[in-house]
mmCIF file of C-alpha atoms in Angstrom:
data_model
loop_
_atom_site.group_PDB
_atom_site.id
_atom_site.type_symbol
_atom_site.label_atom_id
_atom_site.label_comp_id
_atom_site.label_asym_id
_atom_site.label_seq_id
_atom_site.Cartn_x
_atom_site.Cartn_y
_atom_site.Cartn_z
ATOM 1 C CA UNK M 96 -104.221 51.292 -147.037
ATOM 2 C CA UNK M 97 -104.045 53.733 -144.140
ATOM 3 C CA UNK M 98 -107.069 55.626 -142.872
ATOM 4 C CA UNK M 99 -105.526 58.875 -144.121
ATOM 5 C CA UNK M 100 -105.061 57.438 -147.611
ATOM 6 C CA UNK M 101 -108.633 56.172 -147.620
ATOM 7 C CA UNK M 102 -109.879 59.589 -146.523
ATOM 8 C CA UNK M 103 -107.914 61.316 -149.294
ATOM 9 C CA UNK M 104 -109.129 58.895 -151.974
ATOM 10 C CA UNK M 105 -112.754 59.138 -150.831
ATOM 11 C CA UNK M 106 -112.587 62.926 -150.786
ATOM 12 C CA UNK M 107 -111.037 63.002 -154.255
ATOM 13 C CA UNK M 108 -113.981 60.968 -155.538
ATOM 14 C CA UNK M 109 -116.429 63.274 -153.743
ATOM 15 C CA UNK M 110 -114.923 66.279 -155.481
ATOM 16 C CA UNK M 111 -114.616 64.637 -158.874
ATOM 17 C CA UNK M 112 -118.107 63.228 -159.164
ATOM 18 C CA UNK M 113 -120.335 65.184 -156.785
ATOM 19 C CA UNK M 114 -119.015 68.757 -156.699
ATOM 20 C CA UNK M 115 -120.779 71.103 -159.124
ATOM 21 C CA UNK M 116 -118.311 72.787 -161.431
ATOM 22 C CA UNK M 117 -120.130 76.078 -161.959
ATOM 23 C CA UNK M 118 -118.298 78.245 -159.435
ATOM 24 C CA UNK M 119 -121.048 78.016 -156.833
ATOM 25 C CA UNK M 120 -119.028 75.831 -154.490
ATOM 26 C CA UNK M 121 -122.023 73.507 -154.134
ATOM 27 C CA UNK M 122 -122.664 69.791 -154.667
ATOM 28 C CA UNK M 123 -125.061 67.564 -156.502
ATOM 29 C CA UNK M 124 -127.414 65.486 -154.390
ATOM 30 C CA UNK M 125 -126.162 62.277 -156.000
ATOM 31 C CA UNK M 126 -124.146 60.740 -158.820
ATOM 32 C CA UNK M 127 -124.956 59.998 -161.557
ATOM 33 C CA UNK M 128 -127.224 63.016 -161.892
ATOM 34 C CA UNK M 129 -130.504 62.070 -163.526
ATOM 35 C CA UNK M 130 -133.215 64.051 -165.258
ATOM 36 C CA UNK M 131 -135.353 65.917 -162.764
ATOM 37 C CA UNK M 132 -132.677 66.248 -160.082
ATOM 38 C CA UNK M 133 -132.240 69.639 -158.481
ATOM 39 C CA UNK M 134 -129.284 71.698 -159.620
ATOM 40 C CA UNK M 135 -127.761 71.496 -156.140
ATOM 41 C CA UNK M 136 -127.980 69.357 -153.031
ATOM 42 C CA UNK M 137 -130.042 70.213 -150.013
ATOM 43 C CA UNK M 138 -128.355 71.818 -147.029
ATOM 44 C CA UNK M 139 -128.016 68.628 -144.972
ATOM 45 C CA UNK M 140 -125.784 66.875 -147.538
ATOM 46 C CA UNK M 141 -123.751 70.025 -148.043
ATOM 47 C CA UNK M 142 -123.181 70.391 -144.308
ATOM 48 C CA UNK M 143 -121.791 66.863 -144.180
ATOM 49 C CA UNK M 144 -119.404 67.562 -147.060
ATOM 50 C CA UNK M 145 -118.382 70.692 -145.138
ATOM 51 C CA UNK M 146 -117.818 68.615 -142.008
ATOM 52 C CA UNK M 147 -115.845 66.060 -144.003
ATOM 53 C CA UNK M 148 -113.503 68.799 -145.190
ATOM 54 C CA UNK M 149 -113.083 70.073 -141.638
ATOM 55 C CA UNK M 150 -112.295 66.560 -140.425
ATOM 56 C CA UNK M 151 -109.648 66.219 -143.139
ATOM 57 C CA UNK M 152 -107.863 69.300 -141.769
ATOM 58 C CA UNK M 153 -107.492 67.458 -138.450
ATOM 59 C CA UNK M 154 -105.200 64.827 -139.916
ATOM 60 C CA UNK M 155 -101.607 65.241 -138.681
ATOM 61 C CA UNK M 156 -99.149 67.696 -140.165
ATOM 62 C CA UNK M 157 -99.111 68.687 -143.807
ATOM 63 C CA UNK M 158 -101.725 66.066 -144.635
ATOM 64 C CA UNK M 159 -104.334 68.046 -142.766
ATOM 65 C CA UNK M 160 -102.975 71.499 -143.538
ATOM 66 C CA UNK M 161 -103.313 70.808 -147.244
ATOM 67 C CA UNK M 162 -107.094 70.853 -146.920
ATOM 68 C CA UNK M 163 -107.341 74.329 -145.396
ATOM 69 C CA UNK M 164 -108.025 76.006 -148.792
ATOM 70 C CA UNK M 165 -110.822 73.495 -149.374
ATOM 71 C CA UNK M 166 -112.241 74.298 -145.952
ATOM 72 C CA UNK M 167 -112.347 77.975 -146.909
ATOM 73 C CA UNK M 168 -114.195 77.013 -150.092
ATOM 74 C CA UNK M 169 -116.758 75.025 -148.087
ATOM 75 C CA UNK M 170 -117.454 78.084 -145.944
ATOM 76 C CA UNK M 171 -118.256 80.030 -149.115
ATOM 77 C CA UNK M 172 -120.599 77.279 -150.292
ATOM 78 C CA UNK M 173 -122.249 77.033 -146.880
ATOM 79 C CA UNK M 174 -123.175 80.687 -147.090
ATOM 80 C CA UNK M 175 -125.319 79.950 -150.174
ATOM 81 C CA UNK M 176 -127.914 78.505 -147.768
ATOM 82 C CA UNK M 177 -127.875 81.350 -145.238
ATOM 83 C CA UNK M 178 -131.092 83.362 -145.032
ATOM 84 C CA UNK M 179 -130.342 86.491 -143.072
ATOM 85 C CA UNK M 180 -133.982 87.612 -143.067
ATOM 86 C CA UNK M 181 -134.897 84.524 -141.087
ATOM 87 C CA UNK M 182 -137.614 81.917 -141.204
ATOM 88 C CA UNK M 183 -140.961 81.751 -139.463
ATOM 89 C CA UNK M 184 -139.502 82.705 -136.067
ATOM 90 C CA UNK M 185 -137.641 85.722 -137.478
ATOM 91 C CA UNK M 186 -134.208 84.319 -136.594
ATOM 92 C CA UNK M 187 -131.624 83.941 -139.365
ATOM 93 C CA UNK M 188 -130.444 80.480 -140.276
ATOM 94 C CA UNK M 189 -129.736 77.987 -143.008
ATOM 95 C CA UNK M 190 -132.539 77.200 -145.437
ATOM 96 C CA UNK M 191 -132.932 73.660 -146.693
ATOM 97 C CA UNK M 192 -131.988 74.695 -150.248
ATOM 98 C CA UNK M 193 -129.702 77.453 -151.570
ATOM 99 C CA UNK M 194 -131.145 80.945 -151.487
ATOM 100 C CA UNK M 195 -131.204 83.321 -154.506
ATOM 101 C CA UNK M 196 -129.484 83.537 -156.918
ATOM 102 C CA UNK M 197 -128.646 79.836 -156.584
ATOM 103 C CA UNK M 198 -132.090 78.604 -155.622
ATOM 104 C CA UNK M 199 -135.377 79.498 -154.023
ATOM 105 C CA UNK M 200 -134.381 78.704 -150.466
ATOM 106 C CA UNK M 201 -136.565 76.396 -148.427
ATOM 107 C CA UNK M 202 -137.907 75.615 -144.997
ATOM 108 C CA UNK M 203 -135.654 75.794 -141.959
ATOM 109 C CA UNK M 204 -134.839 72.480 -140.288
ATOM 110 C CA UNK M 205 -133.481 72.844 -136.790
ATOM 111 C CA UNK M 206 -131.324 69.723 -136.955
ATOM 112 C CA UNK M 207 -129.771 70.873 -140.249
ATOM 113 C CA UNK M 208 -128.787 74.097 -138.557
ATOM 114 C CA UNK M 209 -127.486 72.338 -135.451
ATOM 115 C CA UNK M 210 -125.029 70.266 -137.491
ATOM 116 C CA UNK M 211 -123.592 73.456 -138.954
ATOM 117 C CA UNK M 212 -123.432 75.030 -135.507
ATOM 118 C CA UNK M 213 -121.528 72.009 -134.210
ATOM 119 C CA UNK M 214 -119.081 72.028 -137.108
ATOM 120 C CA UNK M 215 -118.534 75.745 -136.496
ATOM 121 C CA UNK M 216 -117.705 75.011 -132.861
ATOM 122 C CA UNK M 217 -115.354 72.241 -133.970
ATOM 123 C CA UNK M 218 -113.714 74.658 -136.374
ATOM 124 C CA UNK M 219 -113.241 77.151 -133.557
ATOM 125 C CA UNK M 220 -111.743 74.500 -131.281
ATOM 126 C CA UNK M 221 -109.402 73.240 -134.001
ATOM 127 C CA UNK M 222 -108.429 76.476 -135.733
ATOM 128 C CA UNK M 223 -109.480 79.349 -133.462
ATOM 129 C CA UNK M 224 -111.914 80.732 -136.043
ATOM 130 C CA UNK M 225 -113.946 83.372 -134.218
ATOM 131 C CA UNK M 226 -116.249 84.008 -137.181
ATOM 132 C CA UNK M 227 -117.261 80.363 -137.001
ATOM 133 C CA UNK M 228 -117.932 80.728 -133.275
ATOM 134 C CA UNK M 229 -120.109 83.779 -133.874
ATOM 135 C CA UNK M 230 -122.135 81.883 -136.464
ATOM 136 C CA UNK M 231 -122.576 78.977 -134.033
ATOM 137 C CA UNK M 232 -124.034 81.415 -131.523
ATOM 138 C CA UNK M 233 -126.460 82.701 -134.151
ATOM 139 C CA UNK M 234 -127.526 79.160 -134.935
ATOM 140 C CA UNK M 235 -128.197 78.487 -131.270
ATOM 141 C CA UNK M 236 -130.530 81.468 -131.102
ATOM 142 C CA UNK M 237 -132.463 79.984 -134.012
ATOM 143 C CA UNK M 238 -132.670 76.632 -132.206
ATOM 144 C CA UNK M 239 -134.023 78.256 -129.047
ATOM 145 C CA UNK M 240 -136.685 79.983 -131.140
ATOM 146 C CA UNK M 241 -137.900 76.525 -132.189
ATOM 147 C CA UNK M 242 -138.880 75.520 -128.648
ATOM 148 C CA UNK M 243 -142.502 74.404 -128.325
ATOM 149 C CA UNK M 244 -144.012 76.823 -125.818
ATOM 150 C CA UNK M 245 -147.625 75.628 -126.126
ATOM 151 C CA UNK M 246 -148.358 73.860 -122.842
ATOM 152 C CA UNK M 247 -151.594 72.398 -124.239
ATOM 153 C CA UNK M 248 -149.595 70.019 -126.430
ATOM 154 C CA UNK M 249 -149.010 66.440 -125.391
ATOM 155 C CA UNK M 250 -145.512 66.122 -123.924
ATOM 156 C CA UNK M 251 -145.105 69.915 -123.938
ATOM 157 C CA UNK M 252 -141.788 71.491 -124.793
ATOM 158 C CA UNK M 253 -138.962 70.365 -127.009
ATOM 159 C CA UNK M 254 -137.467 71.841 -130.162
ATOM 160 C CA UNK M 255 -139.443 71.122 -133.296
ATOM 161 C CA UNK M 256 -137.775 69.260 -136.158
ATOM 162 C CA UNK M 257 -138.668 71.861 -138.771
ATOM 163 C CA UNK M 258 -140.499 75.109 -139.352
ATOM 164 C CA UNK M 259 -142.388 73.472 -142.235
ATOM 165 C CA UNK M 260 -146.122 73.275 -141.584
ATOM 166 C CA UNK M 261 -146.364 69.646 -142.732
ATOM 167 C CA UNK M 262 -144.548 68.397 -139.626
ATOM 168 C CA UNK M 263 -144.960 69.242 -135.959
ATOM 169 C CA UNK M 264 -142.710 66.511 -134.612
ATOM 170 C CA UNK M 265 -140.214 67.094 -131.831
ATOM 171 C CA UNK M 266 -137.240 64.813 -132.305
ATOM 172 C CA UNK M 267 -134.249 63.453 -130.477
ATOM 173 C CA UNK M 268 -132.233 64.835 -133.387
ATOM 174 C CA UNK M 269 -133.590 68.357 -133.000
ATOM 175 C CA UNK M 270 -133.070 68.452 -129.225
ATOM 176 C CA UNK M 271 -129.930 66.522 -128.301
ATOM 177 C CA UNK M 272 -127.703 68.199 -130.939
ATOM 178 C CA UNK M 273 -129.148 71.511 -129.734
ATOM 179 C CA UNK M 274 -128.141 70.582 -126.200
ATOM 180 C CA UNK M 275 -124.690 69.571 -127.413
ATOM 181 C CA UNK M 276 -124.260 72.884 -129.205
ATOM 182 C CA UNK M 277 -125.373 74.774 -126.103
ATOM 183 C CA UNK M 278 -122.924 72.879 -123.915
ATOM 184 C CA UNK M 279 -120.044 73.568 -126.262
ATOM 185 C CA UNK M 280 -120.914 77.260 -126.352
ATOM 186 C CA UNK M 281 -121.089 77.317 -122.553
ATOM 187 C CA UNK M 282 -117.658 75.694 -122.316
ATOM 188 C CA UNK M 283 -116.210 78.325 -124.639
ATOM 189 C CA UNK M 284 -118.002 81.468 -123.432
ATOM 190 C CA UNK M 285 -118.952 80.658 -119.841
ATOM 191 C CA UNK M 286 -122.431 82.077 -120.453
ATOM 192 C CA UNK M 287 -125.012 80.452 -118.190
ATOM 193 C CA UNK M 288 -127.879 80.783 -120.688
ATOM 194 C CA UNK M 289 -126.278 78.213 -122.959
ATOM 195 C CA UNK M 290 -126.070 75.688 -120.143
ATOM 196 C CA UNK M 291 -129.616 76.442 -118.995
ATOM 197 C CA UNK M 292 -131.080 75.847 -122.453
ATOM 198 C CA UNK M 293 -128.942 72.757 -122.998
ATOM 199 C CA UNK M 294 -130.261 71.237 -119.769
ATOM 200 C CA UNK M 295 -133.795 72.080 -120.816
ATOM 201 C CA UNK M 296 -133.419 70.270 -124.146
ATOM 202 C CA UNK M 297 -131.625 67.369 -122.480
ATOM 203 C CA UNK M 298 -134.240 66.951 -119.752
ATOM 204 C CA UNK M 299 -137.144 67.083 -122.207
ATOM 205 C CA UNK M 300 -135.610 64.412 -124.458
ATOM 206 C CA UNK M 301 -134.862 62.166 -121.511
ATOM 207 C CA UNK M 302 -138.396 62.515 -120.218
ATOM 208 C CA UNK M 303 -140.232 61.749 -123.452
ATOM 209 C CA UNK M 304 -137.904 59.904 -125.842
ATOM 210 C CA UNK M 305 -135.607 57.732 -123.704
ATOM 211 C CA UNK M 306 -136.689 54.088 -123.898
ATOM 212 C CA UNK M 307 -136.408 51.573 -121.040
ATOM 213 C CA UNK M 308 -133.552 49.974 -123.037
ATOM 214 C CA UNK M 309 -131.349 53.074 -122.512
ATOM 215 C CA UNK M 310 -131.734 53.901 -126.212
ATOM 216 C CA UNK M 311 -133.544 56.895 -127.673
ATOM 217 C CA UNK M 312 -136.638 56.765 -129.825
ATOM 218 C CA UNK M 313 -136.922 59.043 -132.857
ATOM 219 C CA UNK M 314 -139.687 61.578 -132.211
ATOM 220 C CA UNK M 315 -143.017 62.390 -130.646
ATOM 221 C CA UNK M 316 -145.872 64.245 -132.329
ATOM 222 C CA UNK M 317 -148.330 66.702 -130.808
ATOM 223 C CA UNK M 318 -150.778 63.952 -129.870
ATOM 224 C CA UNK M 319 -148.114 62.188 -127.839
ATOM 225 C CA UNK M 320 -147.561 59.336 -130.312
ATOM 226 C CA UNK M 321 -143.925 58.206 -130.254
ATOM 227 C CA UNK M 322 -142.029 56.910 -133.298
ATOM 228 C CA UNK M 323 -139.939 54.191 -131.696
ATOM 229 C CA UNK M 324 -137.284 53.523 -134.350
ATOM 230 C CA UNK M 325 -133.712 53.430 -133.051
ATOM 231 C CA UNK M 326 -131.148 55.264 -135.224
ATOM 232 C CA UNK M 327 -127.433 55.288 -134.481
ATOM 233 C CA UNK M 328 -127.021 59.051 -134.435
ATOM 234 C CA UNK M 329 -129.859 59.377 -131.933
ATOM 235 C CA UNK M 330 -127.757 57.302 -129.536
ATOM 236 C CA UNK M 331 -124.396 58.890 -130.308
ATOM 237 C CA UNK M 332 -125.360 62.487 -129.650
ATOM 238 C CA UNK M 333 -126.755 61.807 -126.136
ATOM 239 C CA UNK M 334 -123.456 60.064 -125.370
ATOM 240 C CA UNK M 335 -121.672 63.266 -126.357
ATOM 241 C CA UNK M 336 -124.110 65.431 -124.382
ATOM 242 C CA UNK M 337 -123.604 63.429 -121.194
ATOM 243 C CA UNK M 338 -119.842 63.497 -121.692
ATOM 244 C CA UNK M 339 -119.875 67.286 -121.962
ATOM 245 C CA UNK M 340 -122.171 67.592 -118.936
ATOM 246 C CA UNK M 341 -119.682 65.513 -116.976
ATOM 247 C CA UNK M 342 -116.839 67.769 -118.076
ATOM 248 C CA UNK M 343 -118.796 70.900 -117.123
ATOM 249 C CA UNK M 344 -120.224 69.751 -113.788
ATOM 250 C CA UNK M 345 -117.817 67.066 -112.584
ATOM 251 C CA UNK M 346 -120.854 64.922 -111.730
ATOM 252 C CA UNK M 347 -119.883 61.325 -112.481
ATOM 253 C CA UNK M 348 -123.510 60.327 -112.954
ATOM 254 C CA UNK M 349 -123.361 61.989 -116.361
ATOM 255 C CA UNK M 350 -120.303 59.952 -117.292
ATOM 256 C CA UNK M 351 -122.088 56.802 -116.126
ATOM 257 C CA UNK M 352 -125.084 57.717 -118.298
ATOM 258 C CA UNK M 353 -122.830 58.266 -121.312
ATOM 259 C CA UNK M 354 -121.241 54.866 -120.778
ATOM 260 C CA UNK M 355 -124.614 53.197 -120.269
ATOM 261 C CA UNK M 356 -126.041 54.581 -123.516
ATOM 262 C CA UNK M 357 -122.841 53.806 -125.418
ATOM 263 C CA UNK M 358 -122.844 50.240 -124.126
ATOM 264 C CA UNK M 359 -126.509 49.691 -124.982
ATOM 265 C CA UNK M 360 -126.014 51.108 -128.475
ATOM 266 C CA UNK M 361 -122.909 48.978 -129.043
ATOM 267 C CA UNK M 362 -124.837 45.875 -128.038
ATOM 268 C CA UNK M 363 -127.820 46.753 -130.226
ATOM 269 C CA UNK M 364 -126.039 47.950 -133.357
ATOM 270 C CA UNK M 365 -122.542 46.473 -133.382
ATOM 271 C CA UNK M 366 -122.685 43.100 -131.657
ATOM 272 C CA UNK M 367 -126.365 42.874 -132.636
ATOM 273 C CA UNK M 368 -125.433 43.037 -136.327
ATOM 274 C CA UNK M 369 -127.559 46.070 -137.160
ATOM 275 C CA UNK M 370 -124.843 48.629 -137.899
ATOM 276 C CA UNK M 371 -124.647 48.065 -141.664
ATOM 277 C CA UNK M 372 -128.406 48.574 -141.855
ATOM 278 C CA UNK M 373 -127.968 52.151 -140.660
ATOM 279 C CA UNK M 374 -127.138 55.004 -143.056
ATOM 280 C CA UNK M 375 -123.411 55.814 -143.050
ATOM 281 C CA UNK M 376 -124.178 59.471 -142.361
ATOM 282 C CA UNK M 377 -125.896 58.454 -139.122
ATOM 283 C CA UNK M 378 -122.984 56.193 -138.249
ATOM 284 C CA UNK M 379 -120.374 58.919 -138.720
ATOM 285 C CA UNK M 380 -122.142 61.115 -136.155
ATOM 286 C CA UNK M 381 -122.628 58.131 -133.859
ATOM 287 C CA UNK M 382 -118.977 57.111 -133.871
ATOM 288 C CA UNK M 383 -117.558 60.600 -133.450
ATOM 289 C CA UNK M 384 -119.568 61.108 -130.274
ATOM 290 C CA UNK M 385 -118.280 57.776 -128.977
ATOM 291 C CA UNK M 386 -114.726 58.933 -129.602
ATOM 292 C CA UNK M 387 -115.493 62.041 -127.556
ATOM 293 C CA UNK M 388 -116.515 59.730 -124.712
ATOM 294 C CA UNK M 389 -113.322 57.689 -125.041
ATOM 295 C CA UNK M 390 -111.282 60.911 -124.948
ATOM 296 C CA UNK M 391 -112.583 61.342 -121.397
ATOM 297 C CA UNK M 392 -113.200 57.806 -120.150
ATOM 298 C CA UNK M 393 -110.360 56.028 -121.948
ATOM 299 C CA UNK M 394 -110.495 52.742 -123.800
ATOM 300 C CA UNK M 395 -110.693 51.969 -127.499
ATOM 301 C CA UNK M 396 -113.729 49.698 -127.877
ATOM 302 C CA UNK M 397 -115.648 52.229 -129.916
ATOM 303 C CA UNK M 398 -112.702 53.323 -132.008
ATOM 304 C CA UNK M 399 -112.081 49.660 -132.822
ATOM 305 C CA UNK M 400 -115.717 49.266 -133.874
ATOM 306 C CA UNK M 401 -115.420 52.398 -136.041
ATOM 307 C CA UNK M 402 -112.281 51.035 -137.700
ATOM 308 C CA UNK M 403 -113.944 47.674 -138.335
ATOM 309 C CA UNK M 404 -116.944 49.437 -139.869
ATOM 310 C CA UNK M 405 -114.622 51.484 -142.076
ATOM 311 C CA UNK M 406 -112.875 48.320 -143.253
ATOM 312 C CA UNK M 407 -116.161 46.580 -144.032
ATOM 313 C CA UNK M 408 -117.557 49.476 -146.023
ATOM 314 C CA UNK M 409 -114.289 49.908 -147.927
ATOM 315 C CA UNK M 410 -114.203 46.247 -148.894
ATOM 316 C CA UNK M 411 -117.895 45.690 -149.607
ATOM 317 C CA UNK M 412 -119.387 48.937 -150.871
ATOM 318 C CA UNK M 413 -116.616 50.857 -152.614
ATOM 319 C CA UNK M 414 -116.431 50.957 -156.401
ATOM 320 C CA UNK M 415 -112.690 50.822 -157.010
ATOM 321 C CA UNK M 416 -113.072 52.297 -160.509
ATOM 322 C CA UNK M 417 -114.523 55.565 -159.185
ATOM 323 C CA UNK M 418 -113.758 55.588 -155.463
ATOM 324 C CA UNK M 419 -117.470 56.088 -154.752
ATOM 325 C CA UNK M 420 -119.441 54.148 -152.164
ATOM 326 C CA UNK M 421 -122.625 52.468 -153.324
ATOM 327 C CA UNK M 422 -124.684 50.905 -150.590
ATOM 328 C CA UNK M 423 -127.077 47.983 -150.831
ATOM 329 C CA UNK M 424 -126.564 47.534 -154.568
ATOM 330 C CA UNK M 425 -127.640 51.070 -155.451
ATOM 331 C CA UNK M 426 -126.548 52.396 -158.826
ATOM 332 C CA UNK M 427 -126.084 55.875 -157.347
ATOM 333 C CA UNK M 428 -123.973 57.497 -154.667
ATOM 334 C CA UNK M 429 -125.358 60.242 -152.459
ATOM 335 C CA UNK M 430 -123.217 63.177 -151.366
ATOM 336 C CA UNK M 431 -124.352 62.341 -147.832
ATOM 337 C CA UNK M 432 -122.946 58.825 -148.076
ATOM 338 C CA UNK M 433 -119.613 59.766 -149.624
ATOM 339 C CA UNK M 434 -119.083 62.648 -147.200
ATOM 340 C CA UNK M 435 -119.834 60.404 -144.230
ATOM 341 C CA UNK M 436 -117.142 57.940 -145.234
ATOM 342 C CA UNK M 437 -114.630 60.760 -145.704
ATOM 343 C CA UNK M 438 -115.417 61.814 -142.137
ATOM 344 C CA UNK M 439 -114.936 58.310 -140.776
ATOM 345 C CA UNK M 440 -111.577 57.706 -142.447
ATOM 346 C CA UNK M 441 -110.302 61.207 -141.703
ATOM 347 C CA UNK M 442 -111.095 60.972 -137.990
ATOM 348 C CA UNK M 443 -109.607 57.480 -137.795
ATOM 349 C CA UNK M 444 -106.368 59.158 -138.927
ATOM 350 C CA UNK M 445 -106.497 61.737 -136.108
ATOM 351 C CA UNK M 446 -104.287 61.541 -133.039
ATOM 352 C CA UNK M 447 -106.567 60.259 -130.229
ATOM 353 C CA UNK M 448 -105.693 63.325 -128.145
ATOM 354 C CA UNK M 449 -107.698 65.401 -130.629
ATOM 355 C CA UNK M 450 -110.948 63.456 -130.200
ATOM 356 C CA UNK M 451 -111.847 66.027 -127.543
ATOM 357 C CA UNK M 452 -112.746 68.438 -130.383
ATOM 358 C CA UNK M 453 -115.474 66.200 -131.772
ATOM 359 C CA UNK M 454 -119.164 66.811 -131.322
#
């Protein structure tokens, strides 16, 4: 079965089993729904279903064009999380749960917002949607407001993970995607402030969270204690950031850094046999950034690894009776998981020339 056919079948299952049929345009967190589950998913899973729909529109010709009405519906659903009055920093953004009348809202997570900002940039690059670009710029202002300005903290600086009081971590995933968003906005608008902030986020993450193995640790807290787990998406996004910095500056050192990180991650996760132990929604982000690198540097090593991963998941974790993916023997499928696999198969169906639009 072709990648496009797999994408279509996986999306059909997503819509059949995980979309909520009440007119809200939202999703369940998982299927089957069990007693005690929230009425709707959190923002992070919804954003990945939104991204999956956008990726489907990138498939060639009428295949992709047929998903444009669904993409418009995702934009309506995405708005259910938007809190115009802002969070603790006063900047508007996406709450972690739908706002009234669909829910009570929730804390702002900077990485959640960055993923939406990046999909909005991708939508602008693919479809020329200026409303999406304007929203991406709003999201970036929120991200900047999350910068740690208290110089008394250990490892001062960095964007916090969340505005919630129970966490004061500063993460690779709240800084590198912020840098990537800033670089994309600089490429589009030419505004220097986006590049300046992107460099600031990039430099901070490299100083405090880059391991000697050329891979990125997860986060550091305010006492300077580092959580040293390696996740795929925390390697993929820095690859994309360095690729964009190379495109903007022409400095080949950035391209060399992108290739060094990509090579180290490939050795650790792919040839090291750890890839299937990573969540598919981390792997989708990881692979798409590697395709961005290959759009500039050439080659197909990482696309081949993505295709092999897609084949393995399809053959080992897909329930053919429903079209849902169930990982590690789980009896349930998360919206996050299903949406990630839609993304992977959809992008595998793209013309390689279009990889330049990815994160």
